[in-house]
Tab-separated table of C-alpha atoms and ligand atoms in Angstrom:
chain	number	residue	atom	x	y	z
A	56	MET	CA	47.867	211.958	61.643
A	57	ALA	CA	46.633	210.705	58.210
A	58	GLU	CA	47.364	207.935	55.761
A	59	TYR	CA	48.258	208.787	52.232
A	60	GLN	CA	48.198	206.725	49.114
A	61	SER	CA	50.287	207.856	45.898
A	62	LYS	CA	51.923	206.759	42.773
A	63	ILE	CA	54.742	208.909	43.181
A	64	LEU	CA	55.765	210.240	46.563
A	65	ILE	CA	58.504	213.105	46.346
A	66	ILE	CA	60.478	213.861	49.283
A	67	GLY	CA	62.001	217.292	49.597
A	68	SER	CA	61.030	220.971	48.371
A	69	GLY	CA	64.291	222.391	46.550
A	70	PRO	CA	64.310	222.561	42.859
A	71	ALA	CA	64.829	218.963	42.166
A	72	GLY	CA	61.764	217.864	44.183
A	73	TYR	CA	59.654	220.901	42.945
A	74	THR	CA	60.587	219.906	39.238
A	75	ALA	CA	59.810	216.094	39.714
A	76	ALA	CA	56.554	217.251	41.223
A	77	ILE	CA	55.578	219.302	38.280
A	78	TYR	CA	56.624	216.653	35.656
A	79	ALA	CA	54.658	214.141	37.615
A	80	ALA	CA	51.432	216.435	37.866
A	81	ARG	CA	51.418	217.119	34.175
A	82	SER	CA	51.455	213.405	33.711
A	83	GLY	CA	48.301	213.007	35.541
A	84	LEU	CA	50.034	210.991	38.571
A	85	ASN	CA	48.467	213.361	41.283
A	86	PRO	CA	52.130	213.126	43.095
A	87	ILE	CA	52.618	213.904	46.928
A	88	LEU	CA	55.377	216.167	47.730
A	89	VAL	CA	56.696	216.155	51.461
A	90	SER	CA	58.440	219.308	52.315
A	91	GLY	CA	60.945	218.698	54.858
A	92	THR	CA	61.590	221.365	57.749
A	93	GLU	CA	63.632	223.673	55.466
A	94	ILE	CA	60.903	224.262	52.860
A	95	GLY	CA	62.699	225.439	49.446
A	96	GLY	CA	65.829	223.985	50.556
A	97	GLN	CA	69.411	225.473	50.289
A	98	LEU	CA	68.404	228.068	47.686
A	99	THR	CA	66.229	230.227	50.186
A	100	LEU	CA	69.787	231.247	51.659
A	101	SER	CA	70.769	232.951	48.412
A	102	GLU	CA	70.921	236.492	48.352
A	103	ASP	CA	70.333	236.979	44.797
A	104	VAL	CA	69.876	234.449	42.045
A	105	GLU	CA	70.687	235.641	38.440
A	106	ASN	CA	71.930	232.336	36.844
A	107	TYR	CA	68.675	230.522	36.629
A	108	PRO	CA	67.202	230.840	33.169
A	109	GLY	CA	63.686	232.789	32.553
A	110	ILE	CA	64.791	235.462	35.331
A	111	GLU	CA	65.113	238.770	33.764
A	112	HIS	CA	67.225	240.602	36.312
A	113	SER	CA	67.887	238.896	39.693
A	114	ILE	CA	65.544	237.547	42.173
A	115	ARG	CA	65.820	236.214	45.961
A	116	GLY	CA	66.395	232.791	46.286
A	117	GLN	CA	63.378	232.637	48.633
A	118	GLU	CA	61.272	234.028	46.080
A	119	LEU	CA	62.226	231.735	43.340
A	120	MET	CA	61.516	228.855	45.748
A	121	ASP	CA	58.125	230.433	46.522
A	122	ILE	CA	57.136	230.599	42.724
A	123	MET	CA	58.057	226.775	42.233
A	124	LYS	CA	56.026	225.988	45.103
A	125	LYS	CA	53.055	228.059	43.745
A	126	GLN	CA	53.737	226.514	40.337
A	127	SER	CA	53.630	223.026	41.523
A	128	LEU	CA	50.180	223.809	43.538
A	129	ASN	CA	48.706	225.104	40.425
A	130	LEU	CA	49.273	222.109	38.531
A	131	GLY	CA	47.617	220.020	41.464
A	132	VAL	CA	50.621	218.780	43.441
A	133	LYS	CA	49.468	218.008	46.900
A	134	ILE	CA	52.166	219.347	49.199
A	135	ILE	CA	52.374	218.640	52.754
A	136	ASN	CA	54.662	220.579	55.030
A	137	ASP	CA	55.992	217.604	57.010
A	138	LYS	CA	59.407	215.255	57.538
A	139	ILE	CA	59.865	211.978	56.447
A	140	VAL	CA	61.676	210.173	59.599
A	141	GLU	CA	61.557	206.706	58.415
A	142	VAL	CA	61.377	204.530	55.222
A	143	ASP	CA	60.442	201.121	54.465
A	144	LEU	CA	61.735	200.344	50.853
A	145	ASN	CA	61.785	196.615	51.511
A	146	ASN	CA	58.297	196.047	50.890
A	147	ARG	CA	55.647	197.425	48.292
A	148	PRO	CA	53.896	199.673	48.502
A	149	PHE	CA	56.922	201.670	49.957
A	150	GLU	CA	56.107	202.894	53.421
A	151	CYS	CA	57.112	206.445	54.749
A	152	SER	CA	56.348	207.662	58.161
A	153	SER	CA	56.540	211.298	59.298
A	154	GLU	CA	57.504	213.453	62.091
A	155	ASN	CA	53.846	214.218	62.598
A	156	HIS	CA	52.930	210.807	62.491
A	157	ASN	CA	51.382	210.645	59.021
A	158	VAL	CA	52.253	207.402	56.922
A	159	PHE	CA	52.387	207.619	53.221
A	160	TYR	CA	51.928	204.552	51.142
A	161	THR	CA	53.498	204.634	47.603
A	162	GLN	CA	54.336	202.899	44.364
A	163	SER	CA	57.603	204.992	43.521
A	164	ILE	CA	59.526	207.557	45.332
A	165	ILE	CA	61.701	210.362	44.210
A	166	ILE	CA	64.257	211.322	46.877
A	167	ALA	CA	65.062	214.973	46.711
A	168	THR	CA	66.259	215.793	49.905
A	169	GLY	CA	69.536	217.703	48.988
A	170	ALA	CA	72.509	218.246	50.825
A	171	SER	CA	73.350	220.742	53.748
A	172	ALA	CA	76.386	223.200	53.686
A	173	LYS	CA	78.093	223.123	56.933
A	174	TRP	CA	78.204	226.295	58.551
A	175	LEU	CA	80.481	227.393	61.533
A	176	ASP	CA	77.498	227.565	63.784
A	177	ILE	CA	78.992	230.590	65.863
A	178	SER	CA	76.193	232.811	67.334
A	179	SER	CA	77.139	235.963	65.278
A	180	GLU	CA	77.122	233.852	62.123
A	181	LYS	CA	73.128	233.411	61.798
A	182	PRO	CA	72.120	237.148	61.272
A	183	TYR	CA	74.511	237.284	58.280
A	184	ARG	CA	73.589	233.983	56.517
A	185	GLY	CA	72.382	235.094	52.980
A	186	PHE	CA	73.314	238.731	53.968
A	187	GLY	CA	77.050	238.816	53.585
A	188	ILE	CA	77.995	235.105	54.451
A	189	SER	CA	77.478	232.563	51.707
A	190	VAL	CA	78.192	228.874	51.243
A	191	CYS	CA	78.182	229.193	47.265
A	192	ALA	CA	80.603	231.288	45.512
A	193	THR	CA	79.250	230.277	42.011
A	194	CYS	CA	75.858	231.497	43.107
A	195	ASP	CA	76.917	234.771	45.259
A	196	GLY	CA	80.545	235.766	43.980
A	197	PHE	CA	79.622	237.897	41.163
A	198	PHE	CA	78.157	240.466	43.581
A	199	TYR	CA	81.545	241.077	45.277
A	200	ARG	CA	83.090	242.753	42.248
A	201	GLY	CA	86.063	244.961	43.425
A	202	LYS	CA	85.072	244.129	47.287
A	203	ASN	CA	87.415	242.293	49.796
A	204	VAL	CA	86.059	238.817	50.605
A	205	ALA	CA	87.166	235.661	52.829
A	206	VAL	CA	86.924	231.976	52.483
A	207	ILE	CA	86.786	229.532	55.359
A	208	GLY	CA	88.355	226.284	54.913
A	209	GLY	CA	91.362	224.409	53.529
A	210	GLY	CA	89.875	221.704	51.407
A	211	ASN	CA	89.496	221.597	47.469
A	212	SER	CA	86.120	223.461	47.608
A	213	ALA	CA	87.626	226.218	49.753
A	214	ILE	CA	90.469	226.634	47.303
A	215	GLU	CA	88.287	226.437	44.005
A	216	GLU	CA	86.026	228.951	45.747
A	217	ALA	CA	88.918	231.352	46.480
A	218	LEU	CA	89.995	231.095	42.753
A	219	PHE	CA	86.694	231.658	41.527
A	220	LEU	CA	86.184	234.658	43.627
A	221	SER	CA	89.624	236.137	42.623
A	222	ASN	CA	88.027	236.738	39.306
A	223	PHE	CA	85.696	239.344	40.695
A	224	ALA	CA	86.835	240.511	44.373
A	225	SER	CA	89.908	242.780	45.052
A	226	SER	CA	91.207	240.581	47.719
A	227	VAL	CA	90.482	237.238	48.853
A	228	THR	CA	91.613	235.932	52.248
A	229	ILE	CA	91.472	232.212	53.080
A	230	ILE	CA	91.124	231.312	56.613
A	231	HIS	CA	92.311	228.043	57.602
A	232	ARG	CA	92.333	226.586	61.089
A	233	ARG	CA	95.483	224.353	60.601
A	234	ASP	CA	99.122	225.138	59.316
A	235	SER	CA	98.675	223.542	56.056
A	236	LEU	CA	95.911	223.131	53.369
A	237	ARG	CA	94.087	219.744	52.867
A	238	ALA	CA	93.606	220.797	49.126
A	239	GLU	CA	95.189	218.825	46.388
A	240	HIS	CA	98.811	220.162	45.322
A	241	ARG	CA	97.467	221.408	41.586
A	242	LEU	CA	94.881	223.737	43.273
A	243	GLN	CA	97.429	225.110	45.711
A	244	GLN	CA	99.731	225.886	42.994
A	245	LYS	CA	97.173	227.695	41.332
A	246	ILE	CA	96.469	230.072	44.227
A	247	ALA	CA	100.224	230.792	44.477
A	248	ASN	CA	100.144	232.786	41.316
A	249	LYS	CA	97.233	234.886	42.311
A	250	PRO	CA	98.513	237.962	44.080
A	251	GLN	CA	94.950	238.892	45.267
A	252	ILE	CA	94.618	235.747	47.347
A	253	SER	CA	96.239	235.497	50.741
A	254	ILE	CA	96.107	232.821	53.276
A	255	LYS	CA	95.887	233.063	57.049
A	256	TYR	CA	96.922	229.760	58.881
A	257	ASP	CA	96.162	228.501	62.095
A	258	SER	CA	93.322	230.870	62.228
A	259	VAL	CA	89.413	230.449	63.166
A	260	VAL	CA	86.750	233.069	63.096
A	261	GLU	CA	85.784	234.238	66.541
A	262	GLU	CA	83.158	236.567	65.338
A	263	PHE	CA	81.221	238.135	62.398
A	264	ILE	CA	80.916	241.936	62.952
A	265	GLY	CA	78.489	244.454	60.930
A	266	THR	CA	75.110	246.113	61.067
A	267	GLU	CA	72.162	243.540	62.326
A	268	THR	CA	69.321	245.732	61.794
A	269	THR	CA	69.377	245.684	57.861
A	270	PRO	CA	71.987	242.873	57.910
A	271	LYS	CA	75.428	244.038	56.420
A	272	LEU	CA	78.654	242.416	57.054
A	273	GLU	CA	81.671	244.409	57.723
A	274	ALA	CA	84.395	242.459	59.353
A	275	ILE	CA	85.628	239.357	60.963
A	276	LYS	CA	87.400	238.835	64.110
A	277	ILE	CA	89.866	235.790	63.834
A	278	LYS	CA	92.057	234.263	66.411
A	279	ASN	CA	95.351	232.480	65.872
A	280	VAL	CA	95.110	229.278	67.684
A	281	LYS	CA	98.590	228.850	68.235
A	282	SER	CA	99.474	232.469	69.611
A	283	ASP	CA	95.766	233.329	70.723
A	284	LYS	CA	96.289	236.858	68.708
A	285	ILE	CA	93.072	238.347	67.761
A	286	GLU	CA	92.819	240.352	64.415
A	287	THR	CA	90.214	242.058	62.773
A	288	ILE	CA	89.915	241.842	58.912
A	289	ASN	CA	87.480	244.098	57.044
A	290	VAL	CA	85.374	242.082	54.792
A	291	ASP	CA	82.233	242.720	52.665
A	292	GLY	CA	81.528	238.985	52.345
A	293	VAL	CA	82.436	235.557	53.796
A	294	PHE	CA	82.129	232.270	51.956
A	295	ILE	CA	82.070	229.205	54.192
A	296	ALA	CA	83.702	225.917	52.600
A	297	ILE	CA	83.998	223.666	55.090
A	298	GLY	CA	82.065	220.710	53.380
A	299	HIS	CA	78.734	219.366	52.797
A	300	LYS	CA	76.729	216.945	54.336
A	301	PRO	CA	74.013	214.655	52.320
A	302	ASN	CA	70.672	214.423	53.831
A	303	THR	CA	70.412	210.651	53.651
A	304	GLU	CA	70.208	209.459	57.275
A	305	ILE	CA	67.076	207.829	56.863
A	306	PHE	CA	67.906	205.755	53.815
A	307	GLN	CA	71.063	204.149	55.292
A	308	ASN	CA	70.824	200.516	55.246
A	309	GLN	CA	67.936	200.890	52.739
A	310	LEU	CA	69.617	202.403	49.555
A	311	GLU	CA	73.326	201.899	48.267
A	312	LEU	CA	75.165	205.278	49.484
A	313	ASP	CA	78.731	206.157	48.462
A	314	LYS	CA	81.514	206.409	50.910
A	315	PHE	CA	80.327	210.322	51.722
A	316	GLY	CA	76.737	209.158	51.925
A	317	TYR	CA	75.501	210.447	48.832
A	318	ILE	CA	72.722	208.045	47.162
A	319	LYS	CA	74.403	205.887	44.486
A	320	THR	CA	72.416	206.212	41.084
A	321	GLN	CA	72.998	204.491	37.740
A	322	PRO	CA	75.074	206.025	35.081
A	323	ASN	CA	73.225	208.877	33.158
A	324	SER	CA	70.056	208.092	35.363
A	325	CYS	CA	68.369	209.000	38.631
A	326	LYS	CA	67.596	205.056	39.214
A	327	THR	CA	68.750	203.891	42.518
A	328	ASN	CA	69.523	200.261	43.225
A	329	ILE	CA	65.965	199.494	44.293
A	330	GLU	CA	63.194	199.708	41.387
A	331	GLY	CA	60.804	202.336	41.787
A	332	VAL	CA	63.001	204.492	43.820
A	333	PHE	CA	64.573	207.601	42.143
A	334	ALA	CA	67.470	210.163	43.597
A	335	ALA	CA	67.564	213.567	42.154
A	336	GLY	CA	69.550	216.730	42.791
A	337	ASP	CA	72.278	217.423	45.375
A	338	VAL	CA	71.242	214.181	47.326
A	339	LYS	CA	72.746	212.177	44.369
A	340	ASN	CA	75.208	214.497	42.786
A	341	PRO	CA	77.755	216.562	44.976
A	342	GLU	CA	79.515	217.687	41.767
A	343	PHE	CA	77.726	220.531	40.443
A	344	ARG	CA	75.363	221.657	43.451
A	345	GLN	CA	73.553	224.196	41.203
A	346	ALA	CA	69.779	224.703	41.165
A	347	ILE	CA	69.399	224.338	37.457
A	348	ILE	CA	71.282	221.016	37.638
A	349	ALA	CA	69.073	219.891	40.400
A	350	ALA	CA	65.833	220.963	38.518
A	351	GLY	CA	66.947	218.914	35.387
A	352	SER	CA	67.931	216.201	37.565
A	353	GLY	CA	64.286	216.214	38.967
A	354	ALA	CA	63.026	216.094	35.684
A	355	ILE	CA	64.970	213.188	34.690
A	356	ALA	CA	63.756	211.349	37.965
A	357	ALA	CA	60.122	212.204	37.231
A	358	MET	CA	60.315	210.880	33.584
A	359	GLU	CA	62.055	207.694	34.613
A	360	ALA	CA	59.520	207.095	37.389
A	361	ILE	CA	56.627	207.746	35.163
A	362	ARG	CA	58.075	205.280	32.474
A	363	TRP	CA	58.689	202.594	35.205
A	364	LEU	CA	54.938	203.010	36.474
A	365	GLU	CA	53.577	202.750	32.922
A	366	LYS	CA	55.418	199.363	32.629
B	565	NDP	P1	86.676	218.788	52.643
B	565	NDP	O1	86.166	217.914	53.953
B	565	NDP	O2	87.837	218.192	51.841
B	565	NDP	O3	87.513	220.052	53.233
B	565	NDP	C1	86.890	220.901	54.493
B	565	NDP	C2	87.831	221.844	54.961
B	565	NDP	O4	87.266	222.725	55.872
B	565	NDP	C3	88.898	221.230	55.506
B	565	NDP	O5	90.342	221.894	55.060
B	565	NDP	C4	88.703	221.359	57.128
B	565	NDP	O6	89.703	221.431	57.972
B	565	NDP	C5	87.796	222.787	57.144
B	565	NDP	N1	86.768	222.679	58.257
B	565	NDP	C6	86.002	221.649	58.471
B	565	NDP	N2	85.308	221.918	59.527
B	565	NDP	C7	85.659	223.391	60.084
B	565	NDP	C8	85.344	224.018	60.986
B	565	NDP	N3	84.119	223.877	61.827
B	565	NDP	N4	86.071	225.205	61.136
B	565	NDP	C9	86.963	225.556	60.254
B	565	NDP	N5	87.430	224.797	59.026
B	565	NDP	C10	86.873	223.674	59.153
B	565	NDP	O7	85.500	219.415	52.188
B	565	NDP	P2	85.345	220.097	50.547
B	565	NDP	O8	84.007	220.644	50.467
B	565	NDP	O9	86.689	220.813	50.183
B	565	NDP	O10	85.525	218.885	49.756
B	565	NDP	C11	84.641	217.695	49.993
B	565	NDP	C12	84.982	216.511	48.652
B	565	NDP	O11	84.794	216.739	47.717
B	565	NDP	C13	86.523	216.277	48.888
B	565	NDP	O12	86.739	214.820	48.935
B	565	NDP	C14	87.350	216.803	48.004
B	565	NDP	O13	88.450	216.491	47.604
B	565	NDP	C15	86.054	217.048	46.835
B	565	NDP	N6	86.155	218.178	45.846
B	565	NDP	C16	86.939	218.073	44.868
B	565	NDP	C17	87.042	218.995	43.684
B	565	NDP	C18	87.910	218.744	42.845
B	565	NDP	O14	88.546	217.651	42.690
B	565	NDP	N7	88.018	219.797	42.006
B	565	NDP	C19	86.352	220.207	44.318
B	565	NDP	C20	85.696	220.454	45.608
B	565	NDP	C21	85.652	219.157	46.126
B	565	NDP	P3	90.852	220.496	58.105
B	565	NDP	O15	91.657	220.375	56.948
B	565	NDP	O16	91.615	221.137	59.346
B	565	NDP	O17	90.197	219.235	58.652
């Protein structure tokens, strides 16, 4: 249990958080970054990252995040492995309390707590997360060229993922729990013209099957919820697209959030409705969910915070 004082406190250790920390440290502001429990954020679940500039071939998501952490430490960022569980943004300095009973007093805050993809949360799913089961087709789809994949979900994201995957995969099976898609009509029309995409309606995943030692997904067992019929489909990869949840519980009643719970920021800016509080990355931007976008957003938030502190 300790008390910390800072000019900038960064909450979150994904690409947005580390980038904000790097910019703040290089401005001589001695930022503190509180990492959260999932150190490195969503990218640590990516099998291989090829679309982040500066990487010659490909890199595991975990490795890329370890490099960002080391870069931040080398520049003097103080990183604390802890989770903020309560914030008071009504008084200055702002006060944040953590799971380990640390208290952080700070003049400005950059919130980079991200969003979490929803998983199916069945027991056989865990061993293959990041090893055949992905929550991001843009990130991992390329590795399934000529392979058979399935997409779980029936909303806009699921259909967009299926359309994207149909550029690489030889077959894409959408598995949806109801008898009609939630996705917009225009997207449904697009998949109708793609012979490699098929849909299994009224179906839920019962089990992921493969080799667990060096995790390799081989098939999924699905159940038709109307007939109870069980079917096994051979797949090399599964993309789960059943929605995301912004990590903003602690900011409810403190900051303006949109109807989905994402932090509202001013146009082309990371400024929230409270002066001195900035939001960066997926916690504010559900549209582009990419590491490079989050990193850029972290840089903007830091530059805005630096200018605000100078004032
Ligand atoms: P949605 O909430 O729209 O859809 C989630 C889908 O996953 C639904 O079909 C839902 O089924 C299904 N689902 C949820 N939980 C489970 C579960 N446990 N098991 C199986 N299936 C499950 O999320 P999206 O990520 O698709 O979209 C989020 C928001 O972003 C939406 O408002 C969407 O319109 C928007 N968006 C817009 C895009 C665009 O305009 N181009 C692109 C992507 C997203 P059910 O239908 O039965 O509830």
